[in-house]
Amino acid sequence: MVLLLLLLVILYFLGNVSQLLSKEYSENEIGYIVIQKGTVYFIQGKDVQQSDLEGFSSKNFMYSNQFESVSILNNELKLSMKDIKSGDKVRIWYSEKLESNPAKIKVIRIEKL
């Protein structure tokens, strides 16, 4: 009986993981990455320049209209970001965007453009 219950739990878990990995991600956005003190910021804007990203301050961005949006990426799945550095343009796919200030995005895939 315990073995059957354990098998059902494992199948349920594998089904959820499989569904997450095979899902067509319709929620995606393009922006820029800024990494400061271990925090990964996702910055969006039409006319973002490299100098804007270099001058980004995590303390002052809320008081500036320089960017359309600034969010923090939540990388719960421990996606590899070894080829991604501050200033890179990326596309992210996400499962959830938490409405906080700044917004926190649960990222499920990231691609350098």
Coordinates of C-alpha atoms in Angstrom, one line a residue:
M1 CA 0.0 0.0 0.0
V2 CA 2.8 2.4 0.9
L3 CA 4.7 1.5 -2.2
L4 CA 1.6 2.2 -4.4
L5 CA 1.1 5.6 -2.7
L6 CA 4.8 6.4 -3.2
L7 CA 4.5 5.4 -6.9
L8 CA 1.5 7.7 -7.3
V9 CA 3.3 10.6 -5.8
I10 CA 6.3 10.1 -8.0
L11 CA 4.1 9.9 -11.1
Y12 CA 2.3 13.1 -10.1
F13 CA 5.6 14.9 -9.6
L14 CA 7.0 13.6 -13.0
G15 CA 3.8 14.7 -14.7
N16 CA 4.1 18.2 -13.4
V17 CA 7.8 18.5 -14.3
S18 CA 7.1 17.2 -17.8
Q19 CA 4.2 19.6 -18.3
L20 CA 6.4 22.5 -17.2
L21 CA 9.3 21.6 -19.5
S22 CA 7.2 20.8 -22.6
K23 CA 4.8 23.8 -22.2
E24 CA 4.8 26.3 -25.0
Y25 CA 5.8 29.5 -23.3
S26 CA 3.7 32.3 -24.5
E27 CA 4.7 34.6 -21.7
N28 CA 8.0 36.1 -22.9
E29 CA 9.6 39.5 -23.0
I30 CA 12.8 41.1 -24.3
G31 CA 15.0 43.4 -22.2
Y32 CA 18.4 43.9 -20.7
I33 CA 20.2 42.3 -17.8
V34 CA 22.0 44.2 -15.1
I35 CA 23.6 42.3 -12.3
Q36 CA 24.4 44.1 -9.0
K37 CA 25.4 42.6 -5.7
G38 CA 24.0 39.2 -6.7
T39 CA 20.6 40.5 -7.8
V40 CA 19.7 40.1 -11.5
Y41 CA 17.6 43.0 -12.8
F42 CA 15.6 42.8 -16.0
I43 CA 15.3 46.3 -17.6
Q44 CA 13.0 47.2 -20.5
G45 CA 12.8 50.3 -22.6
K46 CA 12.7 51.5 -26.2
D47 CA 15.8 53.6 -26.3
V48 CA 18.0 51.9 -23.6
Q49 CA 21.7 52.6 -24.2
Q50 CA 24.7 50.7 -22.8
S51 CA 25.6 53.8 -20.8
D52 CA 22.1 53.8 -19.2
L53 CA 22.7 50.2 -18.1
E54 CA 26.2 51.0 -16.8
G55 CA 24.8 53.9 -14.8
F56 CA 21.9 51.8 -13.4
S57 CA 21.5 52.2 -9.6
S58 CA 19.4 49.8 -7.7
K59 CA 18.7 52.5 -5.1
N60 CA 17.5 55.2 -7.5
F61 CA 15.7 53.5 -10.4
M62 CA 12.2 53.8 -8.8
Y63 CA 12.5 57.6 -8.9
S64 CA 13.6 57.7 -12.5
N65 CA 11.5 57.6 -15.7
Q66 CA 14.5 56.4 -17.6
F67 CA 13.2 52.8 -18.2
E68 CA 9.8 51.5 -19.0
S69 CA 10.1 48.8 -16.4
V70 CA 12.6 47.3 -14.0
S71 CA 12.1 43.8 -12.5
I72 CA 14.1 41.3 -10.5
L73 CA 14.5 37.9 -12.0
N74 CA 13.8 35.0 -9.7
N75 CA 15.8 32.0 -10.9
E76 CA 14.3 29.2 -8.8
L77 CA 15.1 26.6 -11.5
K78 CA 18.8 27.6 -11.3
L79 CA 19.0 28.3 -15.0
S80 CA 22.5 28.7 -16.3
M81 CA 23.5 32.3 -16.8
K82 CA 27.2 31.6 -17.4
D83 CA 27.1 33.3 -20.8
I84 CA 25.0 36.2 -19.7
K85 CA 26.5 39.3 -18.2
S86 CA 25.4 42.8 -17.3
G87 CA 24.3 44.8 -20.4
D88 CA 23.3 41.8 -22.4
K89 CA 20.0 41.8 -24.3
V90 CA 17.9 38.7 -23.5
R91 CA 14.5 37.1 -24.0
I92 CA 13.0 35.6 -21.0
W93 CA 10.1 33.2 -20.6
Y94 CA 8.3 33.2 -17.3
S95 CA 5.6 31.4 -15.3
E96 CA 4.6 34.2 -13.0
K97 CA 5.2 38.0 -12.5
L98 CA 4.7 39.0 -8.9
E99 CA 3.3 42.5 -8.6
S100 CA 5.7 44.1 -6.1
N101 CA 7.9 47.1 -6.4
P102 CA 10.1 46.1 -8.3
A103 CA 8.2 43.3 -9.9
K104 CA 9.7 39.8 -9.4
I105 CA 9.6 37.5 -12.4
K106 CA 9.8 33.7 -12.0
V107 CA 11.9 32.9 -15.0
I108 CA 11.8 29.4 -16.6
R109 CA 14.0 30.1 -19.6
I110 CA 16.5 32.7 -20.6
E111 CA 18.1 33.3 -24.0
K112 CA 20.8 35.8 -24.9
L113 CA 20.0 37.7 -28.1

